[in-house]
Short mmCIF file of C-alpha atoms in Angstrom, two decimals:
data_model
loop_
_atom_site.label_atom_id
_atom_site.label_comp_id
_atom_site.label_asym_id
_atom_site.label_seq_id
_atom_site.Cartn_x
_atom_site.Cartn_y
_atom_site.Cartn_z
CA MET R 166 175.06 225.41 106.98
CA ASN R 167 176.03 224.47 103.44
CA VAL R 168 172.81 224.63 101.48
CA ASP R 169 174.46 223.56 98.21
CA LEU R 170 175.76 220.16 99.29
CA LEU R 171 173.03 218.95 101.66
CA PRO R 172 170.23 218.43 99.09
CA LEU R 173 172.51 216.24 96.99
CA LEU R 174 173.52 214.16 100.01
CA ASP R 175 169.88 213.79 101.04
CA TYR R 176 168.82 212.69 97.55
CA TYR R 177 171.39 209.94 97.15
CA GLU R 178 170.88 208.76 100.72
CA ARG R 179 167.14 208.50 100.13
CA GLU R 180 167.09 207.17 96.56
CA LYS R 181 170.27 205.09 96.37
CA GLY R 182 170.73 204.09 100.00
CA ILE R 183 174.20 205.66 100.13
CA SER R 184 174.85 207.25 103.49
CA ARG R 185 176.08 210.83 103.53
CA GLU R 186 179.01 209.70 105.69
CA ARG R 187 180.00 207.31 102.93
CA MET R 188 179.74 209.97 100.22
CA LEU R 189 181.64 212.54 102.24
CA ALA R 190 184.36 210.01 102.99
CA VAL R 191 184.98 209.23 99.33
CA VAL R 192 185.04 212.90 98.27
CA HIS R 193 187.45 213.87 101.04
CA ASP R 194 190.46 213.96 98.71
CA THR R 195 188.55 216.20 96.30
CA LEU R 196 187.71 218.60 99.11
CA LEU R 197 191.32 218.55 100.29
CA SER R 198 192.42 219.49 96.78
CA ALA R 199 189.94 222.38 96.83
CA ALA R 200 191.29 223.48 100.20
CA LYS R 201 194.87 223.51 98.95
CA LYS R 202 193.85 225.77 96.09
CA ALA R 203 191.93 228.13 98.37
CA VAL R 204 194.27 228.15 101.37
CA GLY R 205 197.62 227.64 99.74
CA PRO R 206 200.44 225.30 100.77
CA ALA R 207 199.50 225.13 104.46
CA ARG R 208 201.35 222.59 106.58
CA GLU R 209 199.55 219.24 107.13
CA LEU R 210 196.30 220.58 105.77
CA ARG R 211 193.16 218.58 106.48
CA VAL R 212 189.45 219.05 105.78
CA GLU R 213 186.62 218.36 108.19
CA ILE R 214 183.02 217.90 107.02
CA ASP R 215 180.04 218.01 109.36
CA PRO R 216 177.76 215.17 108.18
CA LYS R 217 174.68 216.82 109.67
CA THR R 218 175.10 220.39 108.47
CA GLY R 219 177.42 219.90 105.52
CA GLU R 220 179.74 222.59 106.88
CA ILE R 221 183.26 222.30 105.47
CA ARG R 222 186.23 223.59 107.41
CA ALA R 223 189.98 223.52 106.78
CA PHE R 224 192.71 223.03 109.41
CA ALA R 225 196.50 223.15 109.33
CA ARG R 226 199.13 222.04 111.87
CA LEU R 227 201.53 224.98 112.32
CA ILE R 228 204.78 225.15 114.27
CA VAL R 229 204.96 227.74 117.05
CA ALA R 230 207.78 230.20 116.31
CA GLN R 231 209.17 233.26 118.07
CA ARG R 232 209.21 235.04 114.73
CA VAL R 233 207.04 233.88 111.81
CA VAL R 234 209.06 233.42 108.63
CA SER R 235 206.49 231.34 106.67
CA LYS R 236 202.83 231.93 107.42
CA HIS R 237 201.95 228.61 105.74
CA ASP R 238 204.08 226.64 108.19
CA GLN R 239 204.40 228.77 111.33
CA ILE R 240 202.35 230.62 113.92
CA SER R 241 203.55 233.21 116.41
CA LEU R 242 203.77 232.26 120.06
CA ALA R 243 201.18 234.89 120.99
CA GLU R 244 198.64 233.59 118.47
CA ALA R 245 199.34 229.99 119.43
CA GLN R 246 198.72 230.68 123.11
CA LYS R 247 195.26 232.06 122.24
CA ILE R 248 194.45 228.60 120.94
CA LYS R 249 196.55 226.59 123.37
CA PRO R 250 197.51 228.56 126.49
CA ASP R 251 200.47 226.32 127.37
CA ALA R 252 201.95 226.38 123.87
CA GLN R 253 205.73 226.79 123.62
CA VAL R 254 208.08 227.59 120.77
CA GLY R 255 208.56 224.44 118.68
CA ASP R 256 205.16 222.96 119.53
CA GLU R 257 202.59 222.05 116.88
CA VAL R 258 199.19 223.70 117.06
CA GLU R 259 196.19 222.91 114.86
CA VAL R 260 194.70 226.10 113.50
CA GLU R 261 191.52 226.61 111.51
CA VAL R 262 192.45 228.19 108.18
CA THR R 263 189.07 228.11 106.46
CA PRO R 264 189.05 230.99 103.96
CA THR R 265 186.05 233.17 103.28
CA ASP R 266 183.45 231.49 101.03
CA PHE R 267 185.45 228.24 101.10
CA GLY R 268 182.37 226.16 102.00
CA ARG R 269 180.54 227.12 98.81
CA ILE R 270 183.58 226.50 96.60
CA ALA R 271 184.36 223.16 98.25
CA ALA R 272 180.72 222.11 98.00
CA GLN R 273 180.78 222.72 94.25
CA TYR R 274 183.86 220.51 93.97
CA ALA R 275 182.12 217.83 96.06
CA LYS R 276 178.90 217.96 94.04
CA GLN R 277 180.78 217.70 90.77
CA TRP R 278 182.79 214.73 92.00
CA ILE R 279 179.70 212.90 93.34
CA LEU R 280 177.76 213.40 90.10
CA GLN R 281 180.67 212.08 88.06
CA ASN R 282 181.45 209.13 90.30
CA ILE R 283 178.09 208.10 91.80
CA ARG R 284 178.03 204.91 89.69
CA LYS R 285 181.43 203.94 91.06
CA ILE R 286 180.20 204.52 94.60
CA GLU R 287 177.15 202.34 93.89
CA LYS R 288 179.39 199.59 92.50
CA GLU R 289 181.53 199.66 95.64
CA LEU R 290 178.37 199.34 97.74
CA ILE R 291 177.23 196.42 95.60
CA TYR R 292 180.39 194.52 96.44
CA THR R 293 180.14 195.38 100.14
CA GLU R 294 176.51 194.28 100.37
CA PHE R 295 176.53 191.24 98.09
CA LYS R 296 179.94 189.67 98.71
CA ASP R 297 178.40 187.79 101.66
CA ARG R 298 175.17 186.96 99.80
CA VAL R 299 176.68 184.55 97.31
CA GLY R 300 174.53 181.42 97.55
CA ASP R 301 171.31 183.30 98.30
CA ILE R 302 168.23 183.55 96.10
CA VAL R 303 167.08 187.04 95.10
CA ALA R 304 164.04 188.30 93.24
CA GLY R 305 164.21 190.87 90.48
CA THR R 306 162.45 192.38 87.50
CA VAL R 307 163.69 192.02 83.92
CA ARG R 308 164.69 195.51 82.80
CA ARG R 309 166.52 195.02 79.52
CA PHE R 310 168.69 192.69 77.46
CA GLU R 311 172.33 193.13 76.53
CA ARG R 312 172.95 190.70 73.69
CA SER R 313 171.75 187.43 75.25
CA ASP R 314 172.32 188.53 78.85
CA VAL R 315 169.38 189.58 81.01
CA ILE R 316 169.66 192.66 83.22
CA LEU R 317 167.56 192.40 86.38
CA ASP R 318 166.50 195.22 88.66
CA LEU R 319 166.92 194.14 92.30
CA GLY R 320 165.69 197.44 93.70
CA ARG R 321 168.68 199.60 94.49
CA TYR R 322 171.00 197.55 92.34
CA GLN R 323 171.09 195.77 89.01
CA ALA R 324 172.34 192.26 88.38
CA ILE R 325 173.27 190.20 85.33
CA LEU R 326 171.80 186.84 84.35
CA PRO R 327 174.37 185.83 81.70
CA ASN R 328 173.31 183.72 78.75
CA ARG R 329 175.45 180.85 80.05
CA GLU R 330 173.44 180.86 83.30
CA ARG R 331 170.03 180.90 81.63
CA VAL R 332 167.82 177.82 81.34
CA PRO R 333 167.58 176.97 77.62
CA THR R 334 163.84 176.30 77.81
CA GLU R 335 163.01 179.66 79.43
CA GLU R 336 162.21 182.93 77.68
CA TYR R 337 161.94 186.27 79.48
CA GLN R 338 160.16 189.51 78.69
CA VAL R 339 160.79 193.00 80.03
CA GLY R 340 158.77 193.37 83.22
CA ASP R 341 158.87 189.67 84.15
CA HIS R 342 159.50 188.95 87.83
CA ILE R 343 161.95 186.08 88.36
CA ARG R 344 164.04 184.58 91.11
CA ALA R 345 167.66 183.58 90.66
CA PHE R 346 170.68 182.27 92.52
CA VAL R 347 173.48 184.70 93.42
CA LYS R 348 176.40 182.83 91.90
CA ALA R 349 179.17 185.38 92.28
CA VAL R 350 180.12 189.02 92.72
CA GLU R 351 182.80 189.62 90.13
CA GLN R 352 185.02 192.57 89.30
CA GLY R 353 184.01 193.64 85.80
CA PRO R 354 185.34 196.45 83.56
CA GLN R 355 182.96 198.90 85.22
CA GLY R 356 183.40 197.58 88.77
CA PRO R 357 181.73 194.79 90.77
CA GLU R 358 178.88 192.94 89.06
CA ILE R 359 176.27 190.65 90.63
CA ILE R 360 176.19 187.43 88.60
CA LEU R 361 172.94 185.47 88.83
CA SER R 362 172.04 181.96 87.66
CA ARG R 363 168.95 179.86 87.13
CA ALA R 364 170.86 176.98 85.55
CA ASP R 365 173.24 176.25 88.43
CA PRO R 366 172.37 173.03 90.34
CA ARG R 367 172.82 174.98 93.57
CA PHE R 368 169.72 176.98 92.64
CA VAL R 369 167.67 173.80 93.03
CA VAL R 370 169.49 172.92 96.26
CA LYS R 371 168.68 176.35 97.69
CA LEU R 372 165.03 176.03 96.67
CA PHE R 373 164.82 172.75 98.59
CA GLU R 374 166.51 174.33 101.60
CA MET R 375 163.92 177.11 101.57
CA GLU R 376 160.96 174.77 101.03
CA VAL R 377 161.89 171.81 103.26
CA SER R 378 162.28 172.56 106.97
CA GLU R 379 163.95 169.18 107.57
CA ILE R 380 166.79 170.23 105.27
CA ARG R 381 167.17 173.57 107.04
CA ASP R 382 167.46 171.92 110.46
CA HIS R 383 169.79 169.23 109.04
CA THR R 384 167.44 166.36 109.77
CA VAL R 385 167.61 165.61 106.04
CA GLU R 386 170.86 166.03 104.14
CA ILE R 387 171.29 166.59 100.40
CA LYS R 388 174.02 164.16 99.36
CA GLY R 389 174.22 165.00 95.68
CA ILE R 390 172.54 166.58 92.69
CA ALA R 391 172.71 166.16 88.93
CA ARG R 392 170.89 168.56 86.64
CA GLU R 393 170.20 169.22 83.01
CA PRO R 394 168.59 172.66 83.33
CA GLY R 395 165.08 172.92 81.98
CA PHE R 396 164.70 169.18 81.54
CA ARG R 397 165.46 167.02 84.55
CA THR R 398 167.12 167.02 87.96
CA LYS R 399 168.02 164.13 90.25
CA LEU R 400 168.49 164.95 93.94
CA ALA R 401 169.87 162.40 96.41
CA VAL R 402 168.81 162.80 100.04
CA HIS R 403 169.57 161.01 103.29
CA SER R 404 168.57 161.16 106.95
CA ARG R 405 170.49 159.77 109.91
CA ASP R 406 167.23 159.62 111.80
CA GLU R 407 165.69 156.27 110.92
CA LYS R 408 162.24 157.65 111.80
CA VAL R 409 162.46 160.26 109.07
CA ASP R 410 161.73 159.43 105.45
CA PRO R 411 164.04 161.83 103.56
CA VAL R 412 162.25 161.40 100.24
CA GLY R 413 158.83 161.90 101.81
CA ALA R 414 160.02 165.00 103.64
CA CYS R 415 161.23 166.56 100.38
CA VAL R 416 158.19 165.56 98.37
CA GLY R 417 155.79 166.80 101.04
CA LEU R 418 152.16 166.01 101.78
CA ARG R 419 150.43 165.18 98.49
CA GLY R 420 153.66 166.21 96.77
CA GLN R 421 153.11 169.88 97.57
CA ARG R 422 156.71 170.75 98.45
CA VAL R 423 158.25 169.36 95.30
CA LYS R 424 155.37 170.79 93.24
CA ASN R 425 156.27 174.28 94.49
CA ILE R 426 159.86 173.75 93.37
CA VAL R 427 158.85 172.30 90.01
CA ARG R 428 156.60 175.33 89.47
CA GLU R 429 159.53 177.68 90.17
CA LEU R 430 161.61 175.67 87.68
CA ASN R 431 158.91 176.02 85.01
CA ASN R 432 157.94 172.33 85.14
CA GLU R 433 161.45 170.91 85.03
CA ARG R 434 161.22 167.29 86.13
CA VAL R 435 162.65 166.65 89.60
CA ASP R 436 163.44 163.14 90.90
CA VAL R 437 164.05 162.89 94.65
CA ILE R 438 166.10 159.78 95.39
CA ARG R 439 167.08 158.00 98.59
CA TRP R 440 170.87 157.99 98.94
CA SER R 441 172.68 154.85 100.05
CA PRO R 442 176.34 154.14 100.84
CA ASP R 443 175.91 150.90 98.87
CA ILE R 444 176.54 151.88 95.24
CA ARG R 445 174.27 149.07 94.02
CA VAL R 446 171.32 150.34 96.03
CA PHE R 447 172.09 153.96 95.16
CA VAL R 448 172.23 153.27 91.41
CA ALA R 449 169.08 151.17 91.57
CA ASN R 450 167.25 154.01 93.32
CA ALA R 451 168.54 156.52 90.77
CA LEU R 452 167.42 154.41 87.81
CA ALA R 453 163.96 153.68 89.24
CA PRO R 454 161.36 152.73 88.15
CA ALA R 455 163.47 150.61 85.81
CA LYS R 456 164.00 147.17 87.32
CA ILE R 457 167.60 146.02 87.65
CA LYS R 458 168.56 142.34 87.37
CA ALA R 459 172.21 142.45 88.42
CA PHE R 460 175.31 144.61 88.92
CA GLU R 461 178.98 144.22 88.11
CA VAL R 462 181.04 146.61 90.26
CA ASP R 463 184.61 147.72 89.59
CA GLU R 464 185.57 149.60 92.78
CA ALA R 465 189.05 150.52 91.61
CA ARG R 466 187.81 152.23 88.44
CA ARG R 467 184.55 153.46 90.02
CA ARG R 468 182.64 151.75 87.26
CA ILE R 469 179.40 149.83 87.55
CA LYS R 470 177.68 147.73 84.92
CA VAL R 471 173.92 147.55 85.26
CA ILE R 472 172.17 144.50 83.83
CA THR R 473 168.48 144.78 82.98
CA THR R 474 165.99 142.72 81.09
CA GLU R 475 165.59 143.65 77.47
CA ASP R 476 162.19 145.26 78.05
CA GLN R 477 163.64 147.46 80.84
CA LEU R 478 166.70 148.61 78.94
CA SER R 479 165.22 151.69 77.27
CA LEU R 480 163.49 152.63 80.52
CA ALA R 481 166.79 152.49 82.43
CA ILE R 482 168.69 154.44 79.78
CA GLY R 483 165.94 157.04 79.42
CA LYS R 484 165.06 159.29 76.53
CA ARG R 485 168.25 160.20 74.70
CA GLY R 486 170.23 158.53 77.47
CA GLN R 487 169.21 161.16 80.01
CA ASN R 488 168.35 158.81 82.88
CA ALA R 489 171.66 156.98 82.64
CA ARG R 490 173.63 160.19 82.14
CA LEU R 491 172.16 161.91 85.21
CA THR R 492 172.66 158.77 87.30
CA ALA R 493 176.36 158.79 86.42
CA LYS R 494 176.66 162.47 87.36
CA LEU R 495 174.75 161.93 90.60
CA THR R 496 176.75 158.93 91.80
CA GLY R 497 180.14 159.96 90.44
CA TRP R 498 180.53 156.50 88.92
CA GLN R 499 180.66 155.48 85.29
CA VAL R 500 177.40 153.66 84.67
CA ASP R 501 177.11 151.16 81.82
CA ILE R 502 173.64 149.76 81.17
CA GLU R 503 173.23 146.56 79.20
CA ALA R 504 170.51 144.05 78.58
CA GLU R 505 171.15 140.74 80.31
CA ALA R 506 172.66 137.92 78.34
CA ILE R 507 169.71 135.70 79.23
CA VAL R 508 169.62 132.10 78.21
CA VAL R 509 166.73 132.50 75.88
CA LYS R 510 166.63 130.82 72.55
CA GLY R 511 167.40 133.22 69.78
CA PHE R 512 168.71 136.12 71.86
CA GLU R 513 172.20 136.06 70.40
CA GLU R 514 170.62 135.69 67.00
CA LYS R 515 168.53 138.81 67.68
CA VAL R 516 171.65 140.75 68.62
CA ALA R 517 173.38 139.54 65.50
CA GLU R 518 170.36 140.44 63.40
CA ALA R 519 170.27 143.93 64.94
CA VAL R 520 173.96 144.39 64.17
CA GLU R 521 173.41 143.17 60.61
CA ALA R 522 170.43 145.49 60.16
CA LEU R 523 172.36 148.57 61.29
CA ALA R 524 175.48 147.55 59.37
CA ALA R 525 173.32 147.33 56.23
CA ILE R 526 172.73 151.08 56.41
CA PRO R 527 175.14 152.83 54.03
CA GLY R 528 177.66 154.79 56.08
CA ILE R 529 177.52 152.58 59.22
CA SER R 530 180.23 149.92 59.58
CA ARG R 531 179.80 146.56 61.28
CA GLU R 532 182.05 147.67 64.13
CA GLN R 533 179.97 150.79 64.66
CA ALA R 534 176.74 148.79 64.48
CA ASP R 535 178.04 146.37 67.12
CA ILE R 536 178.84 149.22 69.51
CA LEU R 537 175.47 150.87 68.91
CA VAL R 538 173.51 147.68 69.56
CA HIS R 539 175.42 146.99 72.77
CA HIS R 540 174.50 150.47 73.98
CA GLY R 541 170.80 149.90 73.43
CA LEU R 542 170.46 151.45 69.98
CA THR R 543 169.22 148.34 68.17
CA ARG R 544 167.11 149.83 65.39
CA LEU R 545 167.16 152.61 62.84
CA GLU R 546 164.24 154.16 64.74
CA ASP R 547 166.42 154.32 67.87
CA LEU R 548 169.08 156.30 66.01
CA LEU R 549 166.48 158.79 64.84
CA GLN R 550 165.67 159.61 68.48
CA VAL R 551 169.17 160.63 69.60
CA GLU R 552 171.35 163.70 69.22
CA PRO R 553 175.04 163.83 68.28
CA SER R 554 175.90 164.66 71.91
CA ASP R 555 174.34 161.35 73.01
CA LEU R 556 176.54 159.32 70.67
CA GLU R 557 179.63 161.35 71.55
CA GLU R 558 179.52 159.85 75.04
CA ILE R 559 179.81 156.27 73.67
CA PRO R 560 183.43 155.05 73.56
CA GLY R 561 184.55 153.91 70.13
CA ILE R 562 182.23 156.06 68.04
CA ALA R 563 182.46 159.48 69.71
CA ASP R 564 184.21 161.14 66.80
CA GLN R 565 181.89 159.48 64.28
CA ALA R 566 178.60 160.55 65.86
CA THR R 567 177.61 163.11 63.25
CA ALA R 568 178.40 160.82 60.31
CA ILE R 569 176.39 157.95 61.85
CA LEU R 570 173.34 160.13 62.42
CA GLU R 571 173.55 161.55 58.90
CA ALA R 572 173.64 158.00 57.53
CA ALA R 573 170.60 157.07 59.66
CA ARG R 574 168.61 160.09 58.48
CA ALA R 575 169.47 159.38 54.86
CA GLU R 576 168.29 155.79 55.27
CA ALA R 577 165.10 157.01 56.97
CA GLN R 578 164.35 159.27 54.04
CA ARG R 579 164.96 156.41 51.65
CA ARG R 580 162.49 154.28 53.60
CA THR R 581 160.14 157.29 53.97
CA ILE R 582 160.20 157.02 57.77
CA PRO R 583 159.36 160.40 59.41
CA LEU R 584 162.36 161.68 61.36
CA GLY R 585 161.98 161.36 65.14
CA GLN R 586 158.98 158.98 64.82
CA ASP R 587 159.18 155.47 66.18
CA THR R 588 157.29 152.83 64.23
CA GLN R 589 156.82 150.75 67.39
CA THR R 590 155.48 151.58 70.80
CA GLY R 591 158.31 151.73 73.29
CA ALA R 592 158.73 152.65 76.98
CA THR R 593 159.97 156.08 78.00
CA GLY R 594 162.32 157.15 80.78
CA GLY R 595 161.03 156.41 84.27
CA THR R 596 160.47 158.62 87.27
CA GLY R 597 162.51 158.80 90.39
CA GLY R 598 161.34 159.22 93.97
CA SER R 599 158.97 161.98 93.02
#
């Protein structure tokens, strides 16, 4: 029995979950190299390792010869027939050629190789175990930070939660226990790496699959999802069974199911919406509770114009355009939201006045003011509520967003209006199915 190698095999099998068969298999070439040094240039040399005892033996395939010229390649007929009674000249016979004390020497080679390459073996096991777990949710403990990336301890393995996959509103501390979505197993500079995500929309989908039995048994189907991590998610669901309410199934009794998911997402807002093949109904559901007056649908361009009353416009658009933006992502259609051109005395005058008021701000042209007003930004106070990214999505002024907002802030300071504070009471973005 090889007492030098066995303790090392036992330790890594117990602590790292690496089977001794696996370790012995990967060090085979190292042991073969040791055998060649100890035995010499024997013909077709091979090494055999007993996984239970750790015993290491060397074998060579020698040619039976009447007279031995090379002891490394040949064996006499008499010696061959002791091993194989029916051996004849020219036959091949496998002969044990294990030299004295070879087991100890080979074990030292094996130990050295394992100690130097154990991390590589672990990485190979990571890929083997996790390549089929992409799409699962795993739990881990925050161990350390590498720049802005979070390193999680999953037990036997470590995983990376890259900065790009973090939720911007979440902060982590060493020792925190968190769950994350296995996004990929990638080949990095040091071998396979487990890439986790909490920002991926599929993380929310998987949470619903785990929480809602009707989704797991396919009674309820998730038709789409749009997410701004840390802030808001819209999930569209559908059931072919008319007796099943897909939204109610996802929300749960007294809202408990969706509350569990919202808690896992650190209070990110989640709207569960009933999907419909009719784009008008689908968009109306997605924009709820804003009330829609009419639709103009362009099927060829997958574009839909939503008409609301003036008092519902800001509710439909949502804070910083979030409601409208997520609705567009969810449906896959371009969604334009406008106030209705109602036949009310003075409405056109109000639009003109709003354009004039914005155009009066130094740095904002009449053309820019007209575009802003027709996208629901009718007052200076409205401009103080948005970010450059919100304006960059508006055709015609995308490349002028920063300049427009700077002009608005300068005007606000001149008027001594606190930035980000509305001087009137206005409606906020509405809720969805949840």
